[in-house]
Short mmCIF file of C-alpha atoms in Angstrom, two decimals:
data_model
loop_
_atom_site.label_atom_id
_atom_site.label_comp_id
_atom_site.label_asym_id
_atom_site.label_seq_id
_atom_site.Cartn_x
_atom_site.Cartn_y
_atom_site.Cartn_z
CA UNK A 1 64.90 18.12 -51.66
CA UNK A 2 63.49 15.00 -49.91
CA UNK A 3 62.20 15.89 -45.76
CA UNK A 4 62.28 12.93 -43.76
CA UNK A 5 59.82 12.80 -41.27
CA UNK A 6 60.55 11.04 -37.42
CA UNK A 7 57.37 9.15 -36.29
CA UNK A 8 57.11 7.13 -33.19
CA UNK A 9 57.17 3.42 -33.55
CA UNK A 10 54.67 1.10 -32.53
CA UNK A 11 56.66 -0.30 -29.28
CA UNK A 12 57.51 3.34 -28.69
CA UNK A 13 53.80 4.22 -28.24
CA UNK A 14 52.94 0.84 -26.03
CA UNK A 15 55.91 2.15 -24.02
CA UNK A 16 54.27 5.71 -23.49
CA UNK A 17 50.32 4.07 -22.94
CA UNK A 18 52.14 2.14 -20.05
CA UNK A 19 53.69 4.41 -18.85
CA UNK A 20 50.80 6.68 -18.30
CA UNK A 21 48.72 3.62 -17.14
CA UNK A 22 51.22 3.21 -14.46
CA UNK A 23 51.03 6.96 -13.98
CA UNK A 24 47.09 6.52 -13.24
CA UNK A 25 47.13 3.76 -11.41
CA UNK A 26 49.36 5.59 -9.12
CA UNK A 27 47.32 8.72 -8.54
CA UNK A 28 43.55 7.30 -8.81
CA UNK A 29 44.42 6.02 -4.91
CA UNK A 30 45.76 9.90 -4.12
CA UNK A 31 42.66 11.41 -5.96
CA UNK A 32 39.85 9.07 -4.45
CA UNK A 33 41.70 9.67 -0.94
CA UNK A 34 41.65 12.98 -1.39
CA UNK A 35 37.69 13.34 -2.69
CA UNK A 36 37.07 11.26 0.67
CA UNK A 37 38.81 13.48 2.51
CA UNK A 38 36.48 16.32 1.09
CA UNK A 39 33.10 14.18 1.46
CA UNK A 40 34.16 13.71 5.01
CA UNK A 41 35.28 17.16 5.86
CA UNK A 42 31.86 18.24 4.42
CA UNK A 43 30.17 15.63 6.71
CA UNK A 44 32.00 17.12 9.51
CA UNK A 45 30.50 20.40 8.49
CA UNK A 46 27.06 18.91 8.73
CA UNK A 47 27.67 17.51 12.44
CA UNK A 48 28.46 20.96 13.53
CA UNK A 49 25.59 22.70 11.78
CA UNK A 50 23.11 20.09 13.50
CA UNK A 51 25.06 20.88 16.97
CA UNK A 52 24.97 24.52 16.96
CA UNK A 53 20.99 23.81 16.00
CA UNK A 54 21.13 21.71 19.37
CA UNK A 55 22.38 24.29 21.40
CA UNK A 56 20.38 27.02 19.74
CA UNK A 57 17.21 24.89 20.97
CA UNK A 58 18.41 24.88 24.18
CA UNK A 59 18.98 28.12 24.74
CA UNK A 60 15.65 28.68 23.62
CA UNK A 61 14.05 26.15 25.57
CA UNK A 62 16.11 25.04 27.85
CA UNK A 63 16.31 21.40 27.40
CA UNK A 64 17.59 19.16 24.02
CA UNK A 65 14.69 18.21 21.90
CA UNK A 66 12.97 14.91 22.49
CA UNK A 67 13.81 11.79 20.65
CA UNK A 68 11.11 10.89 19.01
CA UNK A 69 7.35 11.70 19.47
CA UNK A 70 5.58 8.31 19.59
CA UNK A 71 6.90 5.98 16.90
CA UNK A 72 5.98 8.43 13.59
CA UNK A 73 4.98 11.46 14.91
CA UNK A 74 8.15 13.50 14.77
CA UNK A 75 12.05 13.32 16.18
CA UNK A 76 14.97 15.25 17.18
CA UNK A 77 15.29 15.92 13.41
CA UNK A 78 12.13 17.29 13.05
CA UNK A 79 12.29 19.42 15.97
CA UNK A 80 15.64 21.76 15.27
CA UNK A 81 14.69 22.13 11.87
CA UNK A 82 13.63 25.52 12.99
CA UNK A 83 17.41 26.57 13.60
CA UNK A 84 18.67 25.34 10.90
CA UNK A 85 17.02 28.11 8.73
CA UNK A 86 14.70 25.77 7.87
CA UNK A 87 11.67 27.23 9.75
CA UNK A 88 9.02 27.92 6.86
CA UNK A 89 9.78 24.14 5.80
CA UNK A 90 9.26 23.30 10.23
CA UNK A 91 5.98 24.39 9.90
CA UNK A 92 4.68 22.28 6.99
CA UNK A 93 4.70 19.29 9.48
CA UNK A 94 0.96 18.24 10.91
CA UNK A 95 0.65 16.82 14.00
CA UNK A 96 -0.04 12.68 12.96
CA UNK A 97 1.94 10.24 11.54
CA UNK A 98 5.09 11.13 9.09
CA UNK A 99 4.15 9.33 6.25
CA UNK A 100 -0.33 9.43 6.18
CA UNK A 101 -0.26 13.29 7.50
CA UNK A 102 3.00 14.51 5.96
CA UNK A 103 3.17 12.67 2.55
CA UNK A 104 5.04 16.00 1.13
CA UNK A 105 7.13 16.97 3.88
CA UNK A 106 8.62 12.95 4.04
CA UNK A 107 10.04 12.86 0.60
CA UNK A 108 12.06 15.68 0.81
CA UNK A 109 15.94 15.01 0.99
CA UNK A 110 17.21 17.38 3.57
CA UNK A 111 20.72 18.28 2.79
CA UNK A 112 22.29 18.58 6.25
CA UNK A 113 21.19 15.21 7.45
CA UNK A 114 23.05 13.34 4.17
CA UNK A 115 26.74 12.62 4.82
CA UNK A 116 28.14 12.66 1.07
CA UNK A 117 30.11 9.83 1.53
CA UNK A 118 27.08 7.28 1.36
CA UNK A 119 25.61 7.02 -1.94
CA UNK A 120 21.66 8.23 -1.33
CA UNK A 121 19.30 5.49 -1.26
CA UNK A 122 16.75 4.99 -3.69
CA UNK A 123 13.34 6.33 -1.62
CA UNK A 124 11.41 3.73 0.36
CA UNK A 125 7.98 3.46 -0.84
CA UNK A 126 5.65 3.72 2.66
CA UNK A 127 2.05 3.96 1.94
CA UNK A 128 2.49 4.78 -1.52
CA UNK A 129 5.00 7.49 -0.73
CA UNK A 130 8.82 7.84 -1.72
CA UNK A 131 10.73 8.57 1.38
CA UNK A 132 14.40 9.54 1.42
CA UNK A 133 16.66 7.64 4.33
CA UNK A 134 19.26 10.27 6.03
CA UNK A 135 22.81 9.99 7.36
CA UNK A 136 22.61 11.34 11.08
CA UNK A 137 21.10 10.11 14.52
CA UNK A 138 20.73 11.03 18.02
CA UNK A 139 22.55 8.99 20.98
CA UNK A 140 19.98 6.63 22.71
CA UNK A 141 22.46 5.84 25.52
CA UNK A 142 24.76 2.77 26.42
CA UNK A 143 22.46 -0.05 25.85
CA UNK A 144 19.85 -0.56 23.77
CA UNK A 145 16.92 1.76 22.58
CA UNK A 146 14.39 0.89 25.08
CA UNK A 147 16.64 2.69 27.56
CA UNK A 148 17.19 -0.01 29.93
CA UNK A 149 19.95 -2.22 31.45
CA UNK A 150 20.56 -4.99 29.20
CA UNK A 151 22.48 -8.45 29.73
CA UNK A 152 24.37 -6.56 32.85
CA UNK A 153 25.32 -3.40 31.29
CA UNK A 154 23.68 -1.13 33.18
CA UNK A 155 21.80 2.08 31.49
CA UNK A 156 23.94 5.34 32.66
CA UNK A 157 21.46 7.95 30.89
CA UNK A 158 20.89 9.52 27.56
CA UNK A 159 21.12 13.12 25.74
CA UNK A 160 17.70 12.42 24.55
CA UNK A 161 14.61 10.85 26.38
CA UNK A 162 11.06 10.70 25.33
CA UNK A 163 8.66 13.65 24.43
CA UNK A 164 5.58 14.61 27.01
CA UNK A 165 3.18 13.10 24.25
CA UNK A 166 5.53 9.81 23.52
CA UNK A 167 2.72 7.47 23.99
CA UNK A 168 -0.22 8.76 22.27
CA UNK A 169 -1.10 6.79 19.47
CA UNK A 170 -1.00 3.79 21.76
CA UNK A 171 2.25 2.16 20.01
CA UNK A 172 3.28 -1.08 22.79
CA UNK A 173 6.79 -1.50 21.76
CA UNK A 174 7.45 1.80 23.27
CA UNK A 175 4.97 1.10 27.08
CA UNK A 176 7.74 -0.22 28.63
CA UNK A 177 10.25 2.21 28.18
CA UNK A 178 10.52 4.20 31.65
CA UNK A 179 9.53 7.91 31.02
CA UNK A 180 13.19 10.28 31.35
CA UNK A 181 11.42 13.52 30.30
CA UNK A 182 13.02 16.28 28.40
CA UNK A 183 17.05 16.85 28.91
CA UNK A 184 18.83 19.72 30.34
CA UNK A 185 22.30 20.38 29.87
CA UNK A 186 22.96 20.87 33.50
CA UNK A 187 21.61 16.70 33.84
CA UNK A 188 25.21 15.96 31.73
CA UNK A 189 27.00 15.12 34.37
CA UNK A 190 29.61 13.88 32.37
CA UNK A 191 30.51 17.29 30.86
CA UNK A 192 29.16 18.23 27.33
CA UNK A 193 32.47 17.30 26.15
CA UNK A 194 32.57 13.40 27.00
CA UNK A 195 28.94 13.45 25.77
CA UNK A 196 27.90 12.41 22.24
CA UNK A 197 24.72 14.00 20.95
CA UNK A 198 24.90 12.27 17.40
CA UNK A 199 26.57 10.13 15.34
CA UNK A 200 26.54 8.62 11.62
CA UNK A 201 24.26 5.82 10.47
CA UNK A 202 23.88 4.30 7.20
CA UNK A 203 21.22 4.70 4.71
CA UNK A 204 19.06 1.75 4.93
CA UNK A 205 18.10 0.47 1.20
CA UNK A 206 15.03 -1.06 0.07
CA UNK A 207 12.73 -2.43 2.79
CA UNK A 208 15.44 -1.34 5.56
CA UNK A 209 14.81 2.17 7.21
CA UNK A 210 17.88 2.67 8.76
CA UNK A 211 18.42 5.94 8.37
CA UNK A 212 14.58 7.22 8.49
CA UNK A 213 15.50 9.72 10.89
CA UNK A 214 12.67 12.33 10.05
CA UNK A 215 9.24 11.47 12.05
CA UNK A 216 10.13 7.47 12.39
CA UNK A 217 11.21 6.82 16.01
CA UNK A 218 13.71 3.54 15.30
CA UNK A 219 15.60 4.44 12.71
CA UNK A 220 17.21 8.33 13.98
CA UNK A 221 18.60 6.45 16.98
CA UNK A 222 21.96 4.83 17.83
CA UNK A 223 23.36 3.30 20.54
CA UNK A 224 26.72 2.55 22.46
CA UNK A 225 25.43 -1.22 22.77
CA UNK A 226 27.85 -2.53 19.90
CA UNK A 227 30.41 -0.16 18.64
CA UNK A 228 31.82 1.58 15.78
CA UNK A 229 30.92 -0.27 12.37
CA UNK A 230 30.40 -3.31 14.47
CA UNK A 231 30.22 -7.09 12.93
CA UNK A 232 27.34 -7.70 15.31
CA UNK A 233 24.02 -6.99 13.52
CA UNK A 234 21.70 -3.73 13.88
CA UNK A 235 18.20 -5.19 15.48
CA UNK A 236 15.14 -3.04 14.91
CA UNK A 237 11.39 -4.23 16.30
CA UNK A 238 9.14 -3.11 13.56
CA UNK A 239 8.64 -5.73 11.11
CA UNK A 240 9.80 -5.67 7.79
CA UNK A 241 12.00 -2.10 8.20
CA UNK A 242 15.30 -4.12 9.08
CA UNK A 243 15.77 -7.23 7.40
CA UNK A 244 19.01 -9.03 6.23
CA UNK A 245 17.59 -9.86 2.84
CA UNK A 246 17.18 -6.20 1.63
CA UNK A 247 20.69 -4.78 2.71
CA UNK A 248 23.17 -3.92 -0.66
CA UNK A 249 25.90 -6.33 -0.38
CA UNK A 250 27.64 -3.57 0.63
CA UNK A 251 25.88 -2.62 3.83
CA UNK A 252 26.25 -3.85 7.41
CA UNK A 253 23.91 -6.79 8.85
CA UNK A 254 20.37 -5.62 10.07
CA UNK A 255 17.52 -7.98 11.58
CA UNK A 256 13.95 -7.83 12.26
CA UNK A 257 13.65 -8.99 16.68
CA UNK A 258 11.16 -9.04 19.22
CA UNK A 259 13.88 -7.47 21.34
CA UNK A 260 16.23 -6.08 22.48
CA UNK A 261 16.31 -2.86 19.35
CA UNK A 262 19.71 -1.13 18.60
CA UNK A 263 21.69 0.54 15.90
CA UNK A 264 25.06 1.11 16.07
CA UNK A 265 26.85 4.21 14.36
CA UNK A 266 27.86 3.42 10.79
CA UNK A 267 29.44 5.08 8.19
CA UNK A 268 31.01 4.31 4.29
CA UNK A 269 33.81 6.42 5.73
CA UNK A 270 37.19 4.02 5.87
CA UNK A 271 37.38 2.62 9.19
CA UNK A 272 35.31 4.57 11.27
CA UNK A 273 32.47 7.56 12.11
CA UNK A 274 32.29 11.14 12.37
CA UNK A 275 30.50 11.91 16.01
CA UNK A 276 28.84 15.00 17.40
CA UNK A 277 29.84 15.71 21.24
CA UNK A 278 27.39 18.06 23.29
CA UNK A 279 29.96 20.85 23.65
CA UNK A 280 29.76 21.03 19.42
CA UNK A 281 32.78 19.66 18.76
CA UNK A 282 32.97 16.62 16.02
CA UNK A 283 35.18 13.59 16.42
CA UNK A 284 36.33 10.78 14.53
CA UNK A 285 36.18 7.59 15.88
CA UNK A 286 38.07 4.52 14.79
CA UNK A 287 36.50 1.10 14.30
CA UNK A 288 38.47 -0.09 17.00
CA UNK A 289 37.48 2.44 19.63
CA UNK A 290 37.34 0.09 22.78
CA UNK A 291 33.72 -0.80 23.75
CA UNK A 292 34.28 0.24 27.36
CA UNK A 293 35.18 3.98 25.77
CA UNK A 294 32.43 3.74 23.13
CA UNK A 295 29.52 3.09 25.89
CA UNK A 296 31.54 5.70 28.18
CA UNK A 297 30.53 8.77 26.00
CA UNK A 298 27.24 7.78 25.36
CA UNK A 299 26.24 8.14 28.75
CA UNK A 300 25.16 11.49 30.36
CA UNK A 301 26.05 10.66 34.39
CA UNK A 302 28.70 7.58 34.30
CA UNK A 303 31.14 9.22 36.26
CA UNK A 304 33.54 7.33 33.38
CA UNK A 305 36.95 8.76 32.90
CA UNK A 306 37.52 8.66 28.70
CA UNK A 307 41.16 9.59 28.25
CA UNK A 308 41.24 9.16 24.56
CA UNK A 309 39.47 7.51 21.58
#
């Protein structure tokens, strides 16, 4: 007895490969959405960890951490490395210059200060040494980094000011910025919650060191000068660290100036940045935060009323 066997046709098999394709093309969107929403939950995390660090230093020392110490000799991210459970690491760092006293310490990646979301930059070579950009930076105020009025915005005060030592290898980009000491909570006039301690930046590719945050003064600062993701270009005063020509085409504007510096908080999230407030808390702010809000919570004493974001 003859079996007859049922096979699917040709068209009958385009029909079910479209289908499918159709069926893909319809979830990719839901599944890269929801991997976002993971990397940016994760970044989240990583705000928090750095801002119960913060306040861990401060209860221990009673002030935030300086800035930066001179233009290489350590920053913010150096100095709360400690509570982070990263103290044995802390103490690896000699006093001098990240990259010519600290060539190991430099090229390490340091997990908490990467924001998954941007892809990790191939390591800048600095005196023959590959070093990592990061993800994170401290709040420099509502103007620009020399912490000074600029083009009639007045300066209303920043989370971080310069260390007692700021000066000492002679740097004169840095003479003129007035000396604001060490910062208490109790100077946050504001309220810790209005106040943003940190914020995202990008990592800077090639010759650009945005994102150098550990030991290099200019790029672990932002500032509420331009806001969100802004159009307007980053401007950074150490030659060749900030220049248009080695950006990825996908990375925002960045220029080498005599002055004024700034960076503005950046991220390859859609449409905005994850933000660290003093009080711990982490917020999301659109790209179309208004600029009069923006500069608001990156002052410490303002006396500006932010009713929303």
């Amino acid at each position: 007895m003859r079996t007859s066997r049922r096979a699917f046709t040709l068209v009958e098999l385009l029909v079910v490969i479209a289908i499918i394709g159709v069926l893909v093309a319809l979830l990719l969107p839901a599944v890269q959405a929801a991997r976002e929403a993971a990397r940016r939950s994760q970044c989240v995390n990583n705000l928090k960890q750095v801002g119960l660090a913060m306040q861990l230093y401060h209860d221990a020392q009673g002030t935030l951490p300086g800035g930066a110490k001179s233009c290489c000799w350590g920053t913010w991210a150096n100095f709360i490395l400690p509570y982070l459970e990263q103290g044995n690491f802390a103490q690896t760092w000699k006093e001098g210059p990240y990259a010519t006293a600290n060539p190991e310490f430099v090229k390490v990646r340091i997990g908490l200060y990467t924001c998954p979301s941007d892809t990790n930059n191939a390591p800048t070579i600095t005196a023959g040494i590959p070093i990592p950009n990061h993800n994170y930076a401290a709040n420099y105020g509502n103007t620009v980094f020399a912490q000074h009025d600029n083009q009639g915005v007045q300066f209303l005060g920043a989370p971080f000011g310069n260390t007692e030592n700021y000066n000492n290898t002679g740097f004169d980009r840095y003479s003129a910025r007035p000396f604001r000491g060490l910062v208490p909570f109790k100077e946050i006039s504001d309220g810790l919650s209005n106040t943003l301690l940190v914020s995202e930046i990008v990592q800077g590719r090639g010759n650009d060191m945005r994102g150098r945050i550990v030991g290099f003064a200019d790029g672990g600062a932002f500032t509420g000068w331009i806001g969100p993701n802004s159009n307007l270009p980053d401007n950074m005063l150490a030659g060749l660290v900030c220049t248009s020509t080695s950006v990825d085409a996908d990375s925002p504007p960045c220029v080498t100036i005599s002055n004024p510096s700034y960076l503005g908080s950046r991220s390859r999230h859609p449409s905005g940045v994850n933000s660290l407030f003093a009080d711990g808390s982490a917020s999301f702010f659109s790209d179309g935060v208004e600029i009069q809000v923006w500069r608001a919570i990156t002052t410490i004493a303002g006396d500006e009323v932010v009713s929303n974001n």
